[in-house]
Amino acid sequence: MVTMGEFWVTLTSVVTATAMIKAYFPPHLWYYVERFSHKFFHFFSPYIEITFPEYSGKYLKRNEAFADIRNYLSTRATLHAKRFKAEVVKDTQSLILSMEEKEEVSDEFKGVKIWWELRHKPPPRTQSFSFYGGEDEKRFYKLKFHKRHRELITGPYVKHVLAGGKDVAVKNRVRKLFSNNPSKNWYGWRQRKWSHVPFEHPSTFDSLAMETKKKEQIKKDLKKYSEGKEYYAKIGKAWKRGYLLYGPPGTGKSTMIAAMANFLNYDVYDLELTTVMDNSELKNLLIETTNKSVIVIEDIDCSLDLTGQREKRKKKTADEAEVNLIEKKLKEESESKESKVTLSGLLNCIDGLWSACGGERIIVFTTNYVEKLDPALIRRGRMDKHIEMSYCCFDAFKMLAKNYLDIDSHELFAEIGNQLAETNMIPADVAENLMPKSDEDDAETCLKNLIEALKEAKEEAIKKAEEEALLKAEKEKDEDKCTCSAKKNIKGDETSAKPVKENGFINKDDKGGEN
């Protein structure tokens, strides 16, 4: 029988021998020694190991199974693990504990014991040096079990784990508002394409200032889409839907987006196109978005020049006469930092082959000037539903009065309705006038303030219309003067061109230079 002392002597010898082999054998030879030793031990080992990487497809897409396993093991880690990572969720009311790296957690399924471990893939041994962490340091879960239970573990148990992880995710889910990071932050120890904060916007369709009939139509459309997974598969379309929100500033486009996200219980991805350098980066960003999300590009007419005008602007700059050398250098540097995202690249991501990489996504564009957008960008099939966010109507006013003043009716409502029918005022301005400015302001005071603001807006609109009509009349008058002057000049030229009579005879030189 081997004593404890002999055991430690043997173990020390093995460790020493291993260290010597690593020190004196070439790296490529040590690789084969390691490979052979692994095969040797696995040949005699009765256990099977399965890894679940955090990323799949050349690390382009996050593996959903990894997240499900992490959620499932968060309920087991508190029972067996000794080192944890803590995360506060649900408005700081709940604490979620997950297993720390290199920590092993055991589980049991139908009397069979299973072991889980969170590990990471070490970076390759190269001579290069980087200030950032190794890009190849990817995490993975390792599942270990006895080979006699192969069918039970790879079948029912794995399904049980993934389903349990999804249930935990729904229970503890905190919806998030994401913002894309510049591509320089995608690598090494900062390898995150998106940053996020909790999404806590309170807007709902119940509080949204909009015509009631229009709100109900949008809600029905969203509900039909969210329940249409099988239908979209049947007709051969990616499970997504596009919405174009257009109208003057202050009409509630951002509020509508928040209401849509809250109605569907979706995350929101606020995509800032100006920080995306090219089409490839755009694809990588969209691949990283999750299901059940609203992808938003606000003020798309201002985000990028997607209609070819940028090229014209560059040519004009190139044709300008002698530019100072320093200014020219600065312009070149500025152009090199400009986004190279193209219209075709954006269309391919939202409606082409890449749009099918994931499902259950809402894509929303907003703009103040819909006429500036390329028709190919907003056609049906890409932006399936166009929603005009217009000036405040009477239905919208009543909702704002309910929200801000907690009243459903008042004797001043009739006058306000008449004023709104004759005056264009955005909901943001109506809301500002309805908001009490002090403790002394009651509902009637706020309604009277709104009436005065509507009257002033009406007078300003009339004054502006008169000024525009006067300018138009003056412009037409100037154009008429220019036209008359041009006609006189033409008539004078024709007269001077006629042959000149001298003493009753036509000068031969005026007839074509005859001698």
PDB file of C-alpha atoms in Angstrom, residues 59 120-129 133-138:
ATOM      1  CA  TYR A  59     -17.018  34.477 -32.945  1.00  0.00           C
ATOM      2  CA  HIS A 120     -11.729  30.140 -21.003  1.00  0.00           C
ATOM      3  CA  LYS A 121      -9.672  29.301 -24.035  1.00  0.00           C
ATOM      4  CA  PRO A 122      -6.123  30.641 -23.515  1.00  0.00           C
ATOM      5  CA  PRO A 123      -4.561  32.820 -26.220  1.00  0.00           C
ATOM      6  CA  PRO A 124      -2.115  31.216 -28.686  1.00  0.00           C
ATOM      7  CA  ARG A 125       1.583  31.293 -27.802  1.00  0.00           C
ATOM      8  CA  THR A 126       3.018  33.956 -30.072  1.00  0.00           C
ATOM      9  CA  GLN A 127       5.916  36.356 -29.890  1.00  0.00           C
ATOM     10  CA  SER A 128       3.665  39.377 -30.438  1.00  0.00           C
ATOM     11  CA  PHE A 129       2.888  41.717 -27.579  1.00  0.00           C
ATOM     12  CA  GLY A 133      -6.077  41.093 -23.533  1.00  0.00           C
ATOM     13  CA  GLY A 134      -5.903  38.206 -25.980  1.00  0.00           C
ATOM     14  CA  GLU A 135      -8.677  38.359 -28.513  1.00  0.00           C
ATOM     15  CA  ASP A 136      -8.923  34.563 -28.495  1.00  0.00           C
ATOM     16  CA  GLU A 137      -9.630  34.331 -24.772  1.00  0.00           C
ATOM     17  CA  LYS A 138     -13.169  33.049 -25.258  1.00  0.00           C
TER      18      LYS A 138
END
